[in-house]
Coordinates of C-alpha atoms in Angstrom, one line a residue:
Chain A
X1 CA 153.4 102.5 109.1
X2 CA 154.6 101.2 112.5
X3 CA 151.3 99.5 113.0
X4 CA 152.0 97.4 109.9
X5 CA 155.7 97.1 110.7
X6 CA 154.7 95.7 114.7
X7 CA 152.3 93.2 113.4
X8 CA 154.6 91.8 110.8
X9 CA 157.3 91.2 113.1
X10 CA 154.9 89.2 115.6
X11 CA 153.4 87.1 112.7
X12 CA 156.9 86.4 111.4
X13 CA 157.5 85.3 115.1
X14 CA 154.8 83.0 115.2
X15 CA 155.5 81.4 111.7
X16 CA 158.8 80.4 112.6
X17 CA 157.6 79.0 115.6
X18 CA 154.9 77.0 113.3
X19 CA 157.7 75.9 110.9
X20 CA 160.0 74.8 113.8
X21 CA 157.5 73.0 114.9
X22 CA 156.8 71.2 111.5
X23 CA 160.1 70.3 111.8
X24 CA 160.9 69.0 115.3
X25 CA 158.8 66.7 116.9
X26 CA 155.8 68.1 119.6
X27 CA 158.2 66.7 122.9
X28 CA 161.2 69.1 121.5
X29 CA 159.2 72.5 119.8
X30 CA 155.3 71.6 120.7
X31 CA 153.1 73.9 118.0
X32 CA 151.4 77.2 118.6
X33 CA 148.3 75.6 118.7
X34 CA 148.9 72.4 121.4
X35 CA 150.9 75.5 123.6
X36 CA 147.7 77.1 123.1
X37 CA 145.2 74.8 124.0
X38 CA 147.6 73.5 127.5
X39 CA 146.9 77.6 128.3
X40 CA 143.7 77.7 128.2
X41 CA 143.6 74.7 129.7
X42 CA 145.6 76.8 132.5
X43 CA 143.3 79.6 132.5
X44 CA 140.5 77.8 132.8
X45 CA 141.1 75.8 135.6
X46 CA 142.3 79.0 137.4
X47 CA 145.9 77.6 137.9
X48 CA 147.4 80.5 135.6
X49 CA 145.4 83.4 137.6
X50 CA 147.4 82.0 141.0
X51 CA 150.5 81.3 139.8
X52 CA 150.4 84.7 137.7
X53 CA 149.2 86.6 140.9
X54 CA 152.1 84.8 143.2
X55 CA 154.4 86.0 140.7
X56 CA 153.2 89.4 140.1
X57 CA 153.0 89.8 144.0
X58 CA 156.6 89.1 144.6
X59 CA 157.7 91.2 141.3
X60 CA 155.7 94.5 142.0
X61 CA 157.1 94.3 145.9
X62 CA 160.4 93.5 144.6
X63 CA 160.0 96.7 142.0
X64 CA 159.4 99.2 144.6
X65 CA 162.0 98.2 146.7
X66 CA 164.6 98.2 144.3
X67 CA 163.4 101.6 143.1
X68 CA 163.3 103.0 146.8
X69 CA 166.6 101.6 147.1
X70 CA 168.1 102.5 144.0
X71 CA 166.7 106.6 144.2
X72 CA 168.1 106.4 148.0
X73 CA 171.3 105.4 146.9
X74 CA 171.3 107.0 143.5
X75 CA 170.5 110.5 144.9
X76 CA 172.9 110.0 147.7
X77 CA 175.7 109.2 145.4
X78 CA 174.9 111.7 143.1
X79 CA 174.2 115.0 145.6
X80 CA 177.3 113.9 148.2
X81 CA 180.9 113.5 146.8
X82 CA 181.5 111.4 150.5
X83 CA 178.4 109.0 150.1
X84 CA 180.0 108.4 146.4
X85 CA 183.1 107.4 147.4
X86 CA 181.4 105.7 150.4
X87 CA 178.8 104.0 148.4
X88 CA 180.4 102.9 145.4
X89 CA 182.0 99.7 146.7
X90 CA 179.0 98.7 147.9
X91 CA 176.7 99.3 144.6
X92 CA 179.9 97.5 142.7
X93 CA 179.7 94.3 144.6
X94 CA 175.7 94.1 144.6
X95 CA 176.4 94.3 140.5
X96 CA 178.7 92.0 140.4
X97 CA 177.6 89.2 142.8
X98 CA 174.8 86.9 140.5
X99 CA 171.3 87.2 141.5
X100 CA 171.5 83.5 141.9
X101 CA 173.7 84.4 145.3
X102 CA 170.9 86.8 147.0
X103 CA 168.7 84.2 146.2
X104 CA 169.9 81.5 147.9
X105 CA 171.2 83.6 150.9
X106 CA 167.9 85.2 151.3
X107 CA 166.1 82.0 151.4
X108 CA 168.4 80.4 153.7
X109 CA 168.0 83.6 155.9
X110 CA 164.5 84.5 155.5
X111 CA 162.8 81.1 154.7
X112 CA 160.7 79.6 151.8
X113 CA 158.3 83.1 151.7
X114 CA 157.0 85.6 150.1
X115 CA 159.3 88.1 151.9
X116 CA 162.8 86.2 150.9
X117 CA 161.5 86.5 147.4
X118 CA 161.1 90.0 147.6
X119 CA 164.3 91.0 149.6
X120 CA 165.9 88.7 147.1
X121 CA 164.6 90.8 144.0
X122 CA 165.5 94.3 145.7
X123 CA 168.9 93.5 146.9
X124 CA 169.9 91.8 143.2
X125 CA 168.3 94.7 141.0
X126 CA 168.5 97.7 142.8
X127 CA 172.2 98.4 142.5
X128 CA 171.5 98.9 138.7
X129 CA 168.9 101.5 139.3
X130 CA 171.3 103.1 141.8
X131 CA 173.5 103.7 139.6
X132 CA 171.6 105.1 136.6
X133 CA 169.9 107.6 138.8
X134 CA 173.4 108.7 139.7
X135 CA 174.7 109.1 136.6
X136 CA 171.5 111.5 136.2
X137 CA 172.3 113.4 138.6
X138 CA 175.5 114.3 137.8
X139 CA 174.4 115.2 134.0
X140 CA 172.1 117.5 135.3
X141 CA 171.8 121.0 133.8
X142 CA 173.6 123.0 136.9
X143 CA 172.6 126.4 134.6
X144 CA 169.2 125.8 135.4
X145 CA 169.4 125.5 139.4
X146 CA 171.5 129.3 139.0
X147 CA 168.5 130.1 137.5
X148 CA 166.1 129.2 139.5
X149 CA 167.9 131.1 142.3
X150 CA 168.5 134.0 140.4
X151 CA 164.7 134.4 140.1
X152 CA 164.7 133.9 144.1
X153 CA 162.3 130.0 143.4
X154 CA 162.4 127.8 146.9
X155 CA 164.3 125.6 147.7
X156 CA 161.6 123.2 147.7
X157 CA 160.2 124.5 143.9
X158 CA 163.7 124.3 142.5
X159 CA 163.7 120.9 144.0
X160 CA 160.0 119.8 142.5
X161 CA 160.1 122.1 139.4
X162 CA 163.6 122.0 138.2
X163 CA 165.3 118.9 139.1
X164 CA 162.9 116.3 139.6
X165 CA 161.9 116.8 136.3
X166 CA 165.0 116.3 134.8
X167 CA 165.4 113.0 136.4
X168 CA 162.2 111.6 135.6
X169 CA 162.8 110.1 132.1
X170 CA 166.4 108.7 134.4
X171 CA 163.6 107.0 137.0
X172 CA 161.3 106.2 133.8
X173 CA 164.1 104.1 132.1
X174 CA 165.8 102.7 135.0
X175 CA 161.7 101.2 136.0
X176 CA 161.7 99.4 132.8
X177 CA 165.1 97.7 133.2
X178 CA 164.7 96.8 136.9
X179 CA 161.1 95.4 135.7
X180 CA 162.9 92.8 133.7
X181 CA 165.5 92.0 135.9
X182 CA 162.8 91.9 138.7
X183 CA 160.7 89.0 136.5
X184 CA 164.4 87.3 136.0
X185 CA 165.2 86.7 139.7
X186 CA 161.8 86.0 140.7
X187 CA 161.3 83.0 138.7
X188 CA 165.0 82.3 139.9
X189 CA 163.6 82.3 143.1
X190 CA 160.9 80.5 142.5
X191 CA 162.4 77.7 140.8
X192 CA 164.8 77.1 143.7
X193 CA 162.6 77.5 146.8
X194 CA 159.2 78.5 145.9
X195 CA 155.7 76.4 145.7
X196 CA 153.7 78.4 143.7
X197 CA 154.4 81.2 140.8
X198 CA 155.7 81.0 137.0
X199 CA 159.0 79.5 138.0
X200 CA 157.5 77.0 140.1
X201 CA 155.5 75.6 137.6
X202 CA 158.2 76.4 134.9
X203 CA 160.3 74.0 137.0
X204 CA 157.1 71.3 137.6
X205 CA 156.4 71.0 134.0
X206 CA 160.2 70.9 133.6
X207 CA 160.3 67.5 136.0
X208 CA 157.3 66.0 134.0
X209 CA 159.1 66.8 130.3
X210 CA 155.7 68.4 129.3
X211 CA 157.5 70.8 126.6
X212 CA 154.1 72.4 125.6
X213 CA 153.2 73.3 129.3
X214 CA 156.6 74.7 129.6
X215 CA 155.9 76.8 126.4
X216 CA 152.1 77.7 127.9
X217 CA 153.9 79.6 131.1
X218 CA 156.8 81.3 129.2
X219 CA 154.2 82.4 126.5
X220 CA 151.8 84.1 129.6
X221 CA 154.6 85.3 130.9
X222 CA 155.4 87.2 127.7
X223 CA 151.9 88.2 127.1
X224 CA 151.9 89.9 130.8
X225 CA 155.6 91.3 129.7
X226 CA 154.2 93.0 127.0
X227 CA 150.5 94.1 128.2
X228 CA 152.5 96.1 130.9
X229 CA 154.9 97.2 128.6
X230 CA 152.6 98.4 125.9
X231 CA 149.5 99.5 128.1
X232 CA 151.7 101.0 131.0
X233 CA 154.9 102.0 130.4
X234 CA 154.8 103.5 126.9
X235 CA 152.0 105.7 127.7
X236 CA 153.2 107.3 130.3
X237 CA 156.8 107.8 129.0
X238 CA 154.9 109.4 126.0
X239 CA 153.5 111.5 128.1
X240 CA 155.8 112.8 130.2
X241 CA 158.2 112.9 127.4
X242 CA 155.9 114.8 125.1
X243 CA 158.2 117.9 125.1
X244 CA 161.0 115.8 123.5
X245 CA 158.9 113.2 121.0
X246 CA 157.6 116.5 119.1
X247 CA 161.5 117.6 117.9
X248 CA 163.0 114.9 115.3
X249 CA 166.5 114.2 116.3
X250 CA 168.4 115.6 113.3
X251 CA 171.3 112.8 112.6
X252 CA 172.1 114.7 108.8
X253 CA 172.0 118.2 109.3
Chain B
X1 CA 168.8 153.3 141.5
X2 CA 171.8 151.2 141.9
X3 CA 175.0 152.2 143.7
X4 CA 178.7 150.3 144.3
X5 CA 180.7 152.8 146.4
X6 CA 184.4 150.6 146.9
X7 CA 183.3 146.9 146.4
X8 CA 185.9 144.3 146.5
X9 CA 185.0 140.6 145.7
X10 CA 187.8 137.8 147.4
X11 CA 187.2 134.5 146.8
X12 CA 188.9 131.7 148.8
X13 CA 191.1 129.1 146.7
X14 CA 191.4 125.7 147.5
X15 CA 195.0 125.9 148.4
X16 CA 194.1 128.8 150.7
X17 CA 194.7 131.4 149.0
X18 CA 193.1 134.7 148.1
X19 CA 191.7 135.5 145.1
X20 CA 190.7 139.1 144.3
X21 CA 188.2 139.6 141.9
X22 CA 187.0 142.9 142.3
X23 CA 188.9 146.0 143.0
X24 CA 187.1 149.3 144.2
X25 CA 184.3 149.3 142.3
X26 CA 182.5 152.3 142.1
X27 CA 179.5 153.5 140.0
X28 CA 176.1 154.9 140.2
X29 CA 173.4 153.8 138.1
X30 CA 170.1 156.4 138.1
X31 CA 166.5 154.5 137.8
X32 CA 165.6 154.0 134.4
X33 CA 169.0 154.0 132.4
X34 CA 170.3 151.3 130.2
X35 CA 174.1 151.0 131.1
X36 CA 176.6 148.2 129.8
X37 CA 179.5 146.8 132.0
X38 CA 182.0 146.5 129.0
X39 CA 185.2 144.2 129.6
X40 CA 186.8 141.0 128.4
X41 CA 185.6 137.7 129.0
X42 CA 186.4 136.4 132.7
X43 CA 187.3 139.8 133.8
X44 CA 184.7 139.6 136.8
X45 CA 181.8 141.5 134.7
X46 CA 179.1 138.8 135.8
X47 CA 180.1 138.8 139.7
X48 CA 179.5 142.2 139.5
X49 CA 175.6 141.5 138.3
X50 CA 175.8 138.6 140.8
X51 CA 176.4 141.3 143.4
X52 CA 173.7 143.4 142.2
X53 CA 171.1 140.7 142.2
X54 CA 172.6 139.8 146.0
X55 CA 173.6 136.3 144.6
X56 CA 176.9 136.3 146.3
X57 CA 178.2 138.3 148.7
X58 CA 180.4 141.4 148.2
X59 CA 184.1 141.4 151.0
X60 CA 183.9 145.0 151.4
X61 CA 182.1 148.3 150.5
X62 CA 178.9 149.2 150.1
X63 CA 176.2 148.1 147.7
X64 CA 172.9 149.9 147.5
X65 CA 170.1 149.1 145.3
X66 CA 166.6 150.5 145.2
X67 CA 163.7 147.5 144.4
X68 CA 164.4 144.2 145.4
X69 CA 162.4 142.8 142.2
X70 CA 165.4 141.7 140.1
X71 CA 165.0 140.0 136.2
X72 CA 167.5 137.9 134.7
X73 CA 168.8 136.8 131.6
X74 CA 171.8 135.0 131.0
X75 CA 174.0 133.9 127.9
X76 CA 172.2 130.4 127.6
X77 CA 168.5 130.5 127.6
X78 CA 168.3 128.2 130.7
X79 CA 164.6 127.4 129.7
X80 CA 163.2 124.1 131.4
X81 CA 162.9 122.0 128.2
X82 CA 159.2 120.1 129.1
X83 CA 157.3 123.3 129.9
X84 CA 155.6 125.0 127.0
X85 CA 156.7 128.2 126.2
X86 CA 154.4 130.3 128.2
X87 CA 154.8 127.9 131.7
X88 CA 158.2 128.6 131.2
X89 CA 157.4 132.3 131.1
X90 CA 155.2 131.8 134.1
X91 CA 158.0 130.2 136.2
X92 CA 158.9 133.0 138.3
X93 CA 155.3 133.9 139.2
X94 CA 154.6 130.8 140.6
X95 CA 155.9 131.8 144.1
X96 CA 153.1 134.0 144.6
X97 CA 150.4 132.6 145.4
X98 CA 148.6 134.1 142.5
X99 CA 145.7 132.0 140.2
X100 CA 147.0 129.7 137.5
X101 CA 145.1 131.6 134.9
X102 CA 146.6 135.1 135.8
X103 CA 149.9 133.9 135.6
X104 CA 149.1 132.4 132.2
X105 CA 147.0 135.6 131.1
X106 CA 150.8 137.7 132.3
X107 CA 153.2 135.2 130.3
X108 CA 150.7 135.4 127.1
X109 CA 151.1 138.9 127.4
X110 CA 154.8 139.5 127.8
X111 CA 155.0 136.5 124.9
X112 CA 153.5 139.4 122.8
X113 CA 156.2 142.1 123.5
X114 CA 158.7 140.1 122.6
X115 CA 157.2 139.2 119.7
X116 CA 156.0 135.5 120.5
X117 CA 152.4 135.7 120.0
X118 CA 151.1 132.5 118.5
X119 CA 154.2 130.2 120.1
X120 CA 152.4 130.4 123.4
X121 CA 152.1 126.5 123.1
X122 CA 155.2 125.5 121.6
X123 CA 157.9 123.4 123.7
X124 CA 161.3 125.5 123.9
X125 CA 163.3 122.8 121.6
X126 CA 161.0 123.6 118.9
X127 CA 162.2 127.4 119.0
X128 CA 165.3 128.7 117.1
X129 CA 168.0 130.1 119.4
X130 CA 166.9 133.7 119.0
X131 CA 163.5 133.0 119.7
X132 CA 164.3 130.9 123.3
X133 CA 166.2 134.1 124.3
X134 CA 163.3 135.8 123.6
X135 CA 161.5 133.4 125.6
X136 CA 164.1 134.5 128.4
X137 CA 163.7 138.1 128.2
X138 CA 160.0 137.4 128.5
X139 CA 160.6 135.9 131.8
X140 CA 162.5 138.1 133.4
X141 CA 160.3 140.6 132.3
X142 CA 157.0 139.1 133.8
X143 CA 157.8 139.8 136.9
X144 CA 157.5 143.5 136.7
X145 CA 161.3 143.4 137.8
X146 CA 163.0 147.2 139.2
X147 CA 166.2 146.2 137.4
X148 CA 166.4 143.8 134.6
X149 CA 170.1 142.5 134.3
X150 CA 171.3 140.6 131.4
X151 CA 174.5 139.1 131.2
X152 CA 176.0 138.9 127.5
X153 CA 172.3 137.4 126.4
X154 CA 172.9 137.8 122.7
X155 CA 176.6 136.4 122.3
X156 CA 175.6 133.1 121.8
X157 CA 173.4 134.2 118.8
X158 CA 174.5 135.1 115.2
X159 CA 175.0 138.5 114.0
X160 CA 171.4 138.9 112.0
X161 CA 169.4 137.7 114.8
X162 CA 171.8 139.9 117.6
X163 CA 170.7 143.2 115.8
X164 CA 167.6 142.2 115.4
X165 CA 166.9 141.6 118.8
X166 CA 169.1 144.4 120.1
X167 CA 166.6 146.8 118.2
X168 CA 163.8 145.0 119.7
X169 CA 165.4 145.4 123.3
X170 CA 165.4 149.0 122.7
X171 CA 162.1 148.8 121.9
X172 CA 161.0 147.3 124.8
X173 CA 163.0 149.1 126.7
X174 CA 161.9 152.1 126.1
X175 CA 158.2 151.1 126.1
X176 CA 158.5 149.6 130.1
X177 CA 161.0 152.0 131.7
X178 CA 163.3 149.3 133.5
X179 CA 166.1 150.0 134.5
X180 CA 168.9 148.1 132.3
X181 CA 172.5 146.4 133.4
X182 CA 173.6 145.3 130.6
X183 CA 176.9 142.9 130.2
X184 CA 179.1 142.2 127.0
X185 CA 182.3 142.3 125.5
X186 CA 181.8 143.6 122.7
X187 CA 182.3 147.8 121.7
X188 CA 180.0 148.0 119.1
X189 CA 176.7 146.2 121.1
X190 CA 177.2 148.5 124.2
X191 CA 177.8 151.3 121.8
X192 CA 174.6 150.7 120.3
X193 CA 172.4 150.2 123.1
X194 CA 173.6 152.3 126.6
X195 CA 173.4 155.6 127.4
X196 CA 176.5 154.8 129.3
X197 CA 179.3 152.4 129.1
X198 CA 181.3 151.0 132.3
X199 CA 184.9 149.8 131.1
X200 CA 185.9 147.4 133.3
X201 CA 189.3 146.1 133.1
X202 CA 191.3 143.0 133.5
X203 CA 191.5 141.1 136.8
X204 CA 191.2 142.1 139.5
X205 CA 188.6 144.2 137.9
X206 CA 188.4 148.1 138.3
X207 CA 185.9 150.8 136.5
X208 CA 188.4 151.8 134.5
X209 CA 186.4 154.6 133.0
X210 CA 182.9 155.8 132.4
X211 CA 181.3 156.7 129.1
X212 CA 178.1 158.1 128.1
X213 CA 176.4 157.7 124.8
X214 CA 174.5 160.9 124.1
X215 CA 172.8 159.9 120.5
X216 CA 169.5 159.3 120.5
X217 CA 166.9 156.4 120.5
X218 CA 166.2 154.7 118.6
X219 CA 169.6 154.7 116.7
X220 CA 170.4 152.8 113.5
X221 CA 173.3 150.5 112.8
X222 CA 176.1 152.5 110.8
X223 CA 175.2 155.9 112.2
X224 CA 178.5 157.9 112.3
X225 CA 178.3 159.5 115.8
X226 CA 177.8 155.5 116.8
X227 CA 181.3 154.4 115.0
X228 CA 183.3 157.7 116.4
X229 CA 182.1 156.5 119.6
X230 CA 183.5 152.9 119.2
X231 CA 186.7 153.8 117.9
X232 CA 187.8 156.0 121.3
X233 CA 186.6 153.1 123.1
X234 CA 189.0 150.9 121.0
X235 CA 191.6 153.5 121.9
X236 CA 190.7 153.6 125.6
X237 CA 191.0 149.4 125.4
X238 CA 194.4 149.7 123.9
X239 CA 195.8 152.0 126.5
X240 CA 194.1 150.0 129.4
X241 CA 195.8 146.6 128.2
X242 CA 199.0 148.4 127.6
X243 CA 199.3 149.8 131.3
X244 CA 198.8 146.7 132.4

């Protein structure tokens, strides 16, 4: 059922692509195939595996530094009533500022590297998963701490057994959205001050008006997006979410 | 055996002043008995079981309570949602060093006495509400606990499933020995279940007076001597609120 459902939406994807493409000419919407044939093109003469690498370099270091960030800050904010009040200014300006501003600060700061990339990525995403592990924290189940103490657990068990388990599926779902916002200002990044990755060669392809190598990197680009997605993240949140995905919500009682 | 000789329970307020909770407590509990604190709701009926199970600290008087092995249940479940039903029994084992499949091989078997057999693998939000408490008393029970305390553990069922699992705590009961504090605010549950009743009155809370229950185990629901006993305790409520 879900199987049929998936697959029809990505073959309805690709046929309006094909129609659109009937429609304009190949310089404006280039076909499935011709965006096809300039990737493998791409693949085959190794450029995609470089670029692809270079991105995925700066995006994983960018992820775990947002994360360490955010969990610092989120746990902070959400254990200490002073670090809230403290912190909150601070996580309220890194959301509102565009990731567009890190950026170009970092590489003015840091240089045209690897290193401003990453710095860029963690300072513009983490203040999201700051403030989602926050709000975990403070919907945690209280009951449940009183009753690991009542049954005289450790501080250290009540810590591993009772609330890091409850803030898990917080961590889970605040990955998935700094993931995205991680491939966003990467390719930022590397449009504006980067030689290699996807956004450089977004930007290349851009300068040349080759529309169907422009297509050939956003459609990799996707195809990583959802091979992580789909091979990665949804396995394990199944997992460690198995206690929940067994109970149907009940919306009509 | 469990002892409160004078307890009093202050608690500091945030605009500096002191709040008495407890007022010269005083009762003895022998080893083995199943007693009920019986009082209205936010009379101090659960700091006193806080006291017992040294989970806060008493301002004066003397507490003394033989076994240091203490079971809980409480009104909520309060079972960790992602565990199965028997790691959730297993919990408090788990800071023993003891093997994995001896903790299991406990919880399976205190799953049975509560009637659980067969749900050993079932995740809590699977469970009705009268089967997670059961869960509960299952837990507190695997540790092997001198004094099993439960604070109002069947108010948040409905009636049906409240007798039915009063019955089976009797059961239980009297097939382990513990001894049995037992809280709630309602006559007719500690009726049913104690040997002796506590009264304990409004804030700050006192023993207002003690009662025993002398009909035997196990008792059934409508039994005459049980309903002459609740309606001196409805008395003994009316009088207490009206000196007050």
């Amino acid at each position: 059922m879900n199987t049929i459902h998936r697959i029809l939406s990505i073959v309805s994807l690709v046929l309006a692509w094909l129609i659109l493409s009937f429609v304009f000419s190949p310089t404006i919407v280039p076909g499935p195939f011709a965006v096809l044939q300039a990737m493998w093109e791409n693949v085959r003469s190794g450029q995609a595996f470089y670029h692809l690498y270079k991105t995925l370099f700066r995006v994983g270091f960018g992820l775990v530094l947002t994360m360490a960030l955010g969990i610092a800050f989120g746990t902070a904010m959400g254990l200490s009533r002073r670090a809230e009040v403290f912190l909150e200014s601070w996580v309220m300006v890194g959301l509102t500022l565009p990731a567009i501003v890190y950026s170009i600060i970092c590489l003015l700061w840091f240089g045209l590297n690897d290193f401003a990339a990453i710095v860029a990525i963690g300072a513009s995403a983490f203040p999201a998963v700051g403030i989602s592990i926050w709000q975990g924290i403070k919907g945690m189940d209280t009951q449940l701490v009183s009753m690991g103490n009542a049954f005289k657990l450790s501080k250290g068990a009540i810590i591993r057994k009772i609330i890091f388990p409850q803030l898990l599926p917080h961590i889970l779902a605040a990955m998935r959205y700094a993931l995205g916002i991680c491939w966003k200002i990467c390719t930022t990044v590397e449009l504006i001050g980067m030689s290699s990755g996807v956004g450089f060669m977004l930007n290349y392809w851009f300068g040349l008006f080759s529309m169907s190598q422009v297509f050939a990197w956003t459609l990799l680009f996707l195809l990583v997006m959802f091979a992580i997605e789909y091979l990665l993240f949804k396995p394990v949140e199944k997992r460690l979410t198995k206690w929940r995905n067994d109970v149907p919500i009940p919306l009509s009682a | 055996m469990i002892a409160l000789k004078e307890v009093r329970k202050e608690y500091l307020q945030p605009n500096g002043e002191r709040l008495r909770v407890l007022e010269n407590i005083t009762f003895e509990i022998a080893e083995g008995m199943f007693s009920s604190l019986l009082g209205p709701s936010g009379c101090g009926k659960s700091t006193i079981l806080n006291l017992i199970a040294k989970l806060d600290r008493h301002t004066s008087g003397d507490i003394l309570v033989n076994g240091n092995k203490i079971g809980f249940v409480f009104q909520q479940p309060r079972l960790l949602n992602w565990r199965t039903v028997t790691d959730n029994v297993a919990l408090p084992l788990e800071r023993d060093n003891s093997d994995k499949r001896g903790r299991r091989e406990l919880a399976v078997k205190y799953l049975d006495l509560v009637g659980l057999s067969g749900f050993e693998n079932y995740y809590p939000l699977q469970l009705s509400g009268g089967m997670q408490q059961r869960v509960a008393i299952a837990r507190a029970l695997v540790i092997d606990p001198d004094i099993l305390l439960m604070d109002e553990p069947f108010s948040g069922l409905d009636e049906f499933t409240a007798r039915k699992l009063r019955q089976e705590l009797i059961r239980i009961w009297r097939e382990t020995g513990k001894t049995i504090v037992f809280v709630t605010h309602s006559i007719s549950e500690a009726v049913f279940l104690s040997e002796q009743i506590l009264i304990v009155s409004q804030k700050p809370a006192t023993i207002f007076k003690r009662v025993t229950v002398d009909v035997p185990y196990p008792r059934e629901y409508g039994d005459l001597r049980l309903f002459e006993i609740e309606t001196s305790l409805t008395r003994d409520f009316l009088e207490m609120n009206s000196e007050r």
